[in-house]
Coordinates of C-alpha atoms in Angstrom, one line a residue:
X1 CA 28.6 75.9 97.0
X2 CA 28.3 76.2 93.0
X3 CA 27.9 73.4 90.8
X4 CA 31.9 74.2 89.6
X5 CA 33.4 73.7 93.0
X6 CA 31.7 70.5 93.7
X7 CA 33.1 68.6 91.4
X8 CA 35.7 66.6 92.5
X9 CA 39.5 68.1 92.4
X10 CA 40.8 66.2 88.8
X11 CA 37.7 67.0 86.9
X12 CA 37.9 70.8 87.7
X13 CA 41.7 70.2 87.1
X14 CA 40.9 69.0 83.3
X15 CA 37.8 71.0 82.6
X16 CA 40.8 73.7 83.4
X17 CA 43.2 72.5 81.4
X18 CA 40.7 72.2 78.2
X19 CA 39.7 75.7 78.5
X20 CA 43.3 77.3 79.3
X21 CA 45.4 75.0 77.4
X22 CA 43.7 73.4 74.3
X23 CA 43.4 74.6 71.1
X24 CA 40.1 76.2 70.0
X25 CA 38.0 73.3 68.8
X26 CA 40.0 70.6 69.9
X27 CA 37.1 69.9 72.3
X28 CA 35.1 69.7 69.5
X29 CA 37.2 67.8 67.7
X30 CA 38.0 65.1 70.0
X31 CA 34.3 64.4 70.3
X32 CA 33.5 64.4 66.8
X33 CA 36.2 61.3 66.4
X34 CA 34.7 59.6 69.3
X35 CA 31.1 60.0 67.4
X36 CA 32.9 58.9 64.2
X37 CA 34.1 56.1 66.2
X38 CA 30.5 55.3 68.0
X39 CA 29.4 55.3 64.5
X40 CA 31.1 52.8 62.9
X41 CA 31.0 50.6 66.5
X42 CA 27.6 50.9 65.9
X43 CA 27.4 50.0 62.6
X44 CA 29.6 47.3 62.3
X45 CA 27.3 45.8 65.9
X46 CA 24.3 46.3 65.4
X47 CA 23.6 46.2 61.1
X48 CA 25.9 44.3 58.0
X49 CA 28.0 46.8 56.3
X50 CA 26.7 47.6 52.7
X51 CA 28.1 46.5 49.6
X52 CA 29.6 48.6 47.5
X53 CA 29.8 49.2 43.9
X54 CA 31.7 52.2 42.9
X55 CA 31.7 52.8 39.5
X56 CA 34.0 55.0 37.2
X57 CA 36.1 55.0 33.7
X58 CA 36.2 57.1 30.6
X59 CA 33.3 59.9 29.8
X60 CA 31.3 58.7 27.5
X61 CA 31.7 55.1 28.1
X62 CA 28.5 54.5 29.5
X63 CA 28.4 55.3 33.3
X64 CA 24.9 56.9 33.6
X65 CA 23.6 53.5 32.2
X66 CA 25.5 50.9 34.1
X67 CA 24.2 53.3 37.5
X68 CA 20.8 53.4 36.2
X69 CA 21.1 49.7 36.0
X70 CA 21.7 48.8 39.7
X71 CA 19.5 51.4 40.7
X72 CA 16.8 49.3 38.5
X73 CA 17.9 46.2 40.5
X74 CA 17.5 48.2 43.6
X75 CA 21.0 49.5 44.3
X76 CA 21.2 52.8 46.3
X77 CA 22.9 55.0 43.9
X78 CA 25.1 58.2 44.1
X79 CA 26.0 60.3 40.9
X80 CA 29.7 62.1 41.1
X81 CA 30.3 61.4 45.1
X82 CA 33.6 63.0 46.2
X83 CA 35.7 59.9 47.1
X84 CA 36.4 61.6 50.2
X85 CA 32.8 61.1 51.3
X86 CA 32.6 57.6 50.0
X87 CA 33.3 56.2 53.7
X88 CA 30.5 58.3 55.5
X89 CA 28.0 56.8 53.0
X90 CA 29.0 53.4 53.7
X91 CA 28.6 54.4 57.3
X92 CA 25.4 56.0 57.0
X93 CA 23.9 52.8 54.9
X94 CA 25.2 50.6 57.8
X95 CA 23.2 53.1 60.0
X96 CA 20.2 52.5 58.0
X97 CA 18.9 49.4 59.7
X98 CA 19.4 46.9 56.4
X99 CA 17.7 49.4 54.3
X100 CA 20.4 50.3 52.5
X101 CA 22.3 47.0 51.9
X102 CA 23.7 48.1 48.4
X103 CA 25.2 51.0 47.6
X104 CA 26.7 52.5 44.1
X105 CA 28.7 55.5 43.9
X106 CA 29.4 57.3 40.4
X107 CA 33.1 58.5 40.7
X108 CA 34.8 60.2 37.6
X109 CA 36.8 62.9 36.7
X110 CA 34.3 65.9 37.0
X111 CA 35.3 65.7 40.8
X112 CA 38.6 66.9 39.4
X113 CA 40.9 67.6 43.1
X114 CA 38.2 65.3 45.0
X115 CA 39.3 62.2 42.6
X116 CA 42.7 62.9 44.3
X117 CA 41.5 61.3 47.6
X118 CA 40.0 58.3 46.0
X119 CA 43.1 56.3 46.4
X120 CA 42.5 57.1 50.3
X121 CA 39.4 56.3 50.5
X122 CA 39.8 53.0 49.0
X123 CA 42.3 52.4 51.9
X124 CA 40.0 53.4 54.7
X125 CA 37.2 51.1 53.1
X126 CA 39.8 47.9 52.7
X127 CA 40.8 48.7 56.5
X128 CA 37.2 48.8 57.7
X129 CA 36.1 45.2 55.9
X130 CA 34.0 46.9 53.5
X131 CA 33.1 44.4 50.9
X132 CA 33.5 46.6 47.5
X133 CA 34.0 46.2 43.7
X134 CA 35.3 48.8 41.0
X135 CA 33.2 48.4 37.8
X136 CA 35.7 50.6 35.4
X137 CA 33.6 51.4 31.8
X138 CA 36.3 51.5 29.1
X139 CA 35.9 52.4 25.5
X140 CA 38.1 53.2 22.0
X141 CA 39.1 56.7 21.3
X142 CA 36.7 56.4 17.8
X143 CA 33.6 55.6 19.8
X144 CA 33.9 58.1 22.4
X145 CA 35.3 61.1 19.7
X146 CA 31.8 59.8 17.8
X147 CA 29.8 60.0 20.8
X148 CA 31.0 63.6 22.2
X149 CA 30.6 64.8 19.0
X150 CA 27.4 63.4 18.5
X151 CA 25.9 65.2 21.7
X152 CA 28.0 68.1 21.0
X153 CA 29.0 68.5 23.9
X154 CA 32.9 68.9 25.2
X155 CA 34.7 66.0 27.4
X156 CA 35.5 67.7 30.5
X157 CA 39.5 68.0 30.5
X158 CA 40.0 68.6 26.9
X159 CA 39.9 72.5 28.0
X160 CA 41.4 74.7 25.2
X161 CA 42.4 71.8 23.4
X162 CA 40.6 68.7 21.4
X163 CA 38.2 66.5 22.1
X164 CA 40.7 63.3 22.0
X165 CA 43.2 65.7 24.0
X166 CA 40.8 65.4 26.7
X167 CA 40.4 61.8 26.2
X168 CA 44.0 61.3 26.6
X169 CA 44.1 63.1 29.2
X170 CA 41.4 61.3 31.4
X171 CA 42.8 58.2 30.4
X172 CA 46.6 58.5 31.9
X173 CA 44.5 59.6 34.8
X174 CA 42.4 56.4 35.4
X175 CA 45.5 53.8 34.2
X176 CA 45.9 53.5 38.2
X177 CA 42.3 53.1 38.9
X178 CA 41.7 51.0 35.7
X179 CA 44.0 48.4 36.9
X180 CA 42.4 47.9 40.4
X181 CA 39.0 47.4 38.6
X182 CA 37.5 44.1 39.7
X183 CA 35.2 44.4 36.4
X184 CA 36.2 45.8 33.0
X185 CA 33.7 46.2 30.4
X186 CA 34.6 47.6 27.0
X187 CA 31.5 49.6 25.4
X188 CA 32.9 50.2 22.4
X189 CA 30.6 48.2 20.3
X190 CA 27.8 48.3 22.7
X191 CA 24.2 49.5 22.4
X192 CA 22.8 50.6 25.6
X193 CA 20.6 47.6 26.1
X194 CA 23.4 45.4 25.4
X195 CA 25.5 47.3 28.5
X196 CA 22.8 46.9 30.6
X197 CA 22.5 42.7 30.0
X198 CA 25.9 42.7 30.6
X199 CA 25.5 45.0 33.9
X200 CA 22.3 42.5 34.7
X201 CA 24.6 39.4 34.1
X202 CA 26.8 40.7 36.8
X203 CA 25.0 41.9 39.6
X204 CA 21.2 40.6 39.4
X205 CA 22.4 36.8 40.7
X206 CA 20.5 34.2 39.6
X207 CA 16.9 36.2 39.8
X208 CA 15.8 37.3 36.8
X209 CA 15.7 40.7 36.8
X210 CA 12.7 42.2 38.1
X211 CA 9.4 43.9 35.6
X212 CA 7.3 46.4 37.3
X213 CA 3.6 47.0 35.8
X214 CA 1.4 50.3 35.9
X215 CA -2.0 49.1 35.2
X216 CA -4.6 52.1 34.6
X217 CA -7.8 52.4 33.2
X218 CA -8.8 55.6 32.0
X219 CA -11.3 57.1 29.8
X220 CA -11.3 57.9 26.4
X221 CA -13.4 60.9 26.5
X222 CA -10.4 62.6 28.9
X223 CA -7.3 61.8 26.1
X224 CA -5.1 58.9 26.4
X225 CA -2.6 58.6 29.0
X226 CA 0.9 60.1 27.7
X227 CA 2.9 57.4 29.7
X228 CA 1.2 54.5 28.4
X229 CA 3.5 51.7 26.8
X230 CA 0.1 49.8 25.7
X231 CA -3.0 50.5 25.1
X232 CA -6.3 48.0 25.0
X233 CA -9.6 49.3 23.9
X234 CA -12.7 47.8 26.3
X235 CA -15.5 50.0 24.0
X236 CA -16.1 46.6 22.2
X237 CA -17.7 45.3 25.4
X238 CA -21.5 46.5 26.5
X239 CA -21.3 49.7 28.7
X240 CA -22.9 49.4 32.2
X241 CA -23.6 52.9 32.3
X242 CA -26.9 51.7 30.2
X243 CA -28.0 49.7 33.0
X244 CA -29.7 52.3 35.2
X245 CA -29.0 49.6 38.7
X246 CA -25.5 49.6 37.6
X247 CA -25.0 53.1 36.7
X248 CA -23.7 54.5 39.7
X249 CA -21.0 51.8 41.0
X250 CA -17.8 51.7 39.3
X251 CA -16.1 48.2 37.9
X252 CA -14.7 47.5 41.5
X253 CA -18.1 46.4 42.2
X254 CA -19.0 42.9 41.7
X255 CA -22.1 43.2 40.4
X256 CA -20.7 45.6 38.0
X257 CA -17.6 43.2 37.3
X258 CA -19.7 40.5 36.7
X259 CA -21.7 41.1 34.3
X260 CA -18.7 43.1 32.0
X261 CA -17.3 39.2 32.3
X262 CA -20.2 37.9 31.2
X263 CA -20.4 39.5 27.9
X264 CA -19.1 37.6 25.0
X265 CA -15.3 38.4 24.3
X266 CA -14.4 39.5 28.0
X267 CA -12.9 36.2 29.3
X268 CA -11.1 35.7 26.2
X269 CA -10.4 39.1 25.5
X270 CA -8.1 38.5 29.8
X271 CA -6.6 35.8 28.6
X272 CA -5.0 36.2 25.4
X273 CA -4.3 39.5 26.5
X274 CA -2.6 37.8 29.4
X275 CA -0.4 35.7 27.0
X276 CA 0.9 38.6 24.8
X277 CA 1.9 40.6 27.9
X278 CA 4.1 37.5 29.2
X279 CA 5.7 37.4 25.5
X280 CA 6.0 41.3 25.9
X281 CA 7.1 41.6 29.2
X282 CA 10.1 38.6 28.4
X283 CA 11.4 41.2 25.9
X284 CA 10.7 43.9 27.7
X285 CA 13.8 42.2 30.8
X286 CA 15.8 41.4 27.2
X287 CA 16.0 44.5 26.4
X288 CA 16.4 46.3 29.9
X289 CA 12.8 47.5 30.2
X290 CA 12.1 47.5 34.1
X291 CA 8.9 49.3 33.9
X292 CA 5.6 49.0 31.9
X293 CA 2.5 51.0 31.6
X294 CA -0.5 49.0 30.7
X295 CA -3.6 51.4 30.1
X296 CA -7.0 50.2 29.6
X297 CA -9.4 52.2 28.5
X298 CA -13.6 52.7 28.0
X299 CA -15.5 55.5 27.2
X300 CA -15.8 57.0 30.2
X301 CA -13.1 55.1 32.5
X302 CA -15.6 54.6 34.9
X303 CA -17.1 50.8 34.6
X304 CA -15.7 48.5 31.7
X305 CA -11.8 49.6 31.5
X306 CA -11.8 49.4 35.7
X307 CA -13.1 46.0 35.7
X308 CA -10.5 44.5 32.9
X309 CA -7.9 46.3 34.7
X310 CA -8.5 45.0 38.1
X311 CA -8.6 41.4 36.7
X312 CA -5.6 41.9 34.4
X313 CA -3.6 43.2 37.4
X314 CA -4.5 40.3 39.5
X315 CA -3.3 37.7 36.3
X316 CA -0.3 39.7 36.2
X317 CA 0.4 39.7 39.8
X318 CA -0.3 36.0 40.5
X319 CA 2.3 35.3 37.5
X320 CA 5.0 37.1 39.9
X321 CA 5.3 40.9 38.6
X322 CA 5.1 43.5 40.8
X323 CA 1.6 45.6 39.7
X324 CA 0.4 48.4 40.6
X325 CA -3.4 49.3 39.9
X326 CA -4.7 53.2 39.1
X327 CA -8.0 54.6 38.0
X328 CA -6.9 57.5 36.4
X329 CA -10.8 58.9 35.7
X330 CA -12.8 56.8 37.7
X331 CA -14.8 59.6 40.0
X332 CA -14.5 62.0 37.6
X333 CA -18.2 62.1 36.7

């Protein structure tokens, strides 16, 4: 007997009647529902839904910045996202296990026909619970005509026509959209630091937003680090490599730590170079800086500039900002 005829009578009878009488792919079909299904069971079981951000309004009004902004306060973010697909990202974030609890998606007009379906997709997200908020960057005719021309580049639906054309244009095609927007925020006479406090103000709750520090030693011998926001000099300090026992460690060694802090001017050199980076870094989060690049740097990058660096990074970590330690040279001798 085959593996066909023993199945029992009905499931032969509609295994049958799917391969005489369906469609092609509705097989297929059906079972990609029922996954769609699965997935958002699944989802909505076992994981929160993400938030959602999605943010749109006129070209030129700031929409790259107010993106970069969340993604800063650690937003998962998605540039020009057919609205279609907006649902299967929520879906996939709630898939993700919590580690994707916040999601942005970029949605404009240089979807052109996908921006059709965004009216639809906001639907299926309002039916499925989907916490979300429409953050709609608005700004004058002047200031956008200034800032196309500016980068001298075209807005994308003035075609054969004029830049404020285009701007018309995109505007009687966002009124809708514009008027479901839970946030409105006019750039016109905004800076991009000022967009970004306001962007802060809005979505980093009551934590300050967050400062992330680089600190690497290097050597000046090899060039200065092109990435560095600051630089501190540590050749004004006596160089262990004159001390033949201490030579060959590196300034992660005690002994070699110890006695760079015991020259004169290396304690106090720590901590008033502690106190200028906290007055830095509080204008650094004023003025939308996330990340800093602190190098220190000896003649060789080997012993003085290692030691400083590993001390400063411990000050700056104990004061609560994320650090992250590098020996650029170090080993390079």
């Amino acid at each position: 007997m085959t593996e066909h005829e023993a199945r029992p009578t009905a499931e032969r009878d509609r295994a049958h009647a799917a391969t005489d009488d369906s469609p092609p792919g509705a097989a297929e079909q059906d079972n990609g529902a029922q996954v769609s299904q699965d997935v958002t069971s699944a989802a909505a079981n076992d994981a929160p839904i993400p938030e959602l951000v999605i943010i749109s309004g006129m070209s030129g009004a700031g929409r790259s910045t107010a993106a970069k902004c969340l993604e800063d306060l650690g937003w998962f973010v998605v540039d020009n996202l057919p609205p279609a697909l907006i649902p299967t990202m929520v879906e996939l974030g709630a898939r993700s296990q919590g580690n994707v609890a916040r999601i942005a998606v970029v949605v404009d007009v240089r979807g052109r026909r996908f921006f059709d379906n965004l009216r639809e997709s906001l639907a299926d997200l309002d039916s499925r619970g989907v916490t979300r908020r429409i953050v709609f960057l608005e700004s004058s005719e002047d200031a956008l005509v200034r800032r196309f021309e500016s980068v001298r580049r075209p807005h994308p639906l003035q075609g054969d026509g004029r830049i404020v054309d285009g701007i018309a244009a995109e505007r009687e095609l966002l009124r809708e959209l514009r008027g479901d927007a839970d946030l409105v925020i006019d750039t016109s006479s905004l800076n991009v630091h000022e967009l970004r406090a306001k962007m802060d103000a809005q979505f980093a709750g009551e934590e300050e937003p967050e400062l992330r520090a680089t600190v690497m030693s290097f050597g000046f011998k090899y060039g200065l680090p092109v990435d560095a926001d600051l630089v501190a000099d540590m050749r004004f300090l006596p160089n262990p490599h004159w001390v033949p026992e201490l030579r060959p460690f590196t300034g992660v060694n005690e002994e070699v730590a110890s006695y760079v802090f015991n020259q004169p001017g290396a304690k106090e050199f720590l901590d008033r170079y502690a106190e200028l980076l906290r007055l830095i870094a509080a204008g650094y989060r004023r003025e939308g800086k996330r990340y800093v690049t602190i190098a220190i740097g000896c003649t060789g990058g080997k012993h003085r500039s290692v030691a400083m660096s590993e001390k400063l990074a411990a000050r700056l970590a104990a004061e609560g900002v994320e650090t992250v330690v590098v020996h650029r040279d170090m080993g390079r001798e």
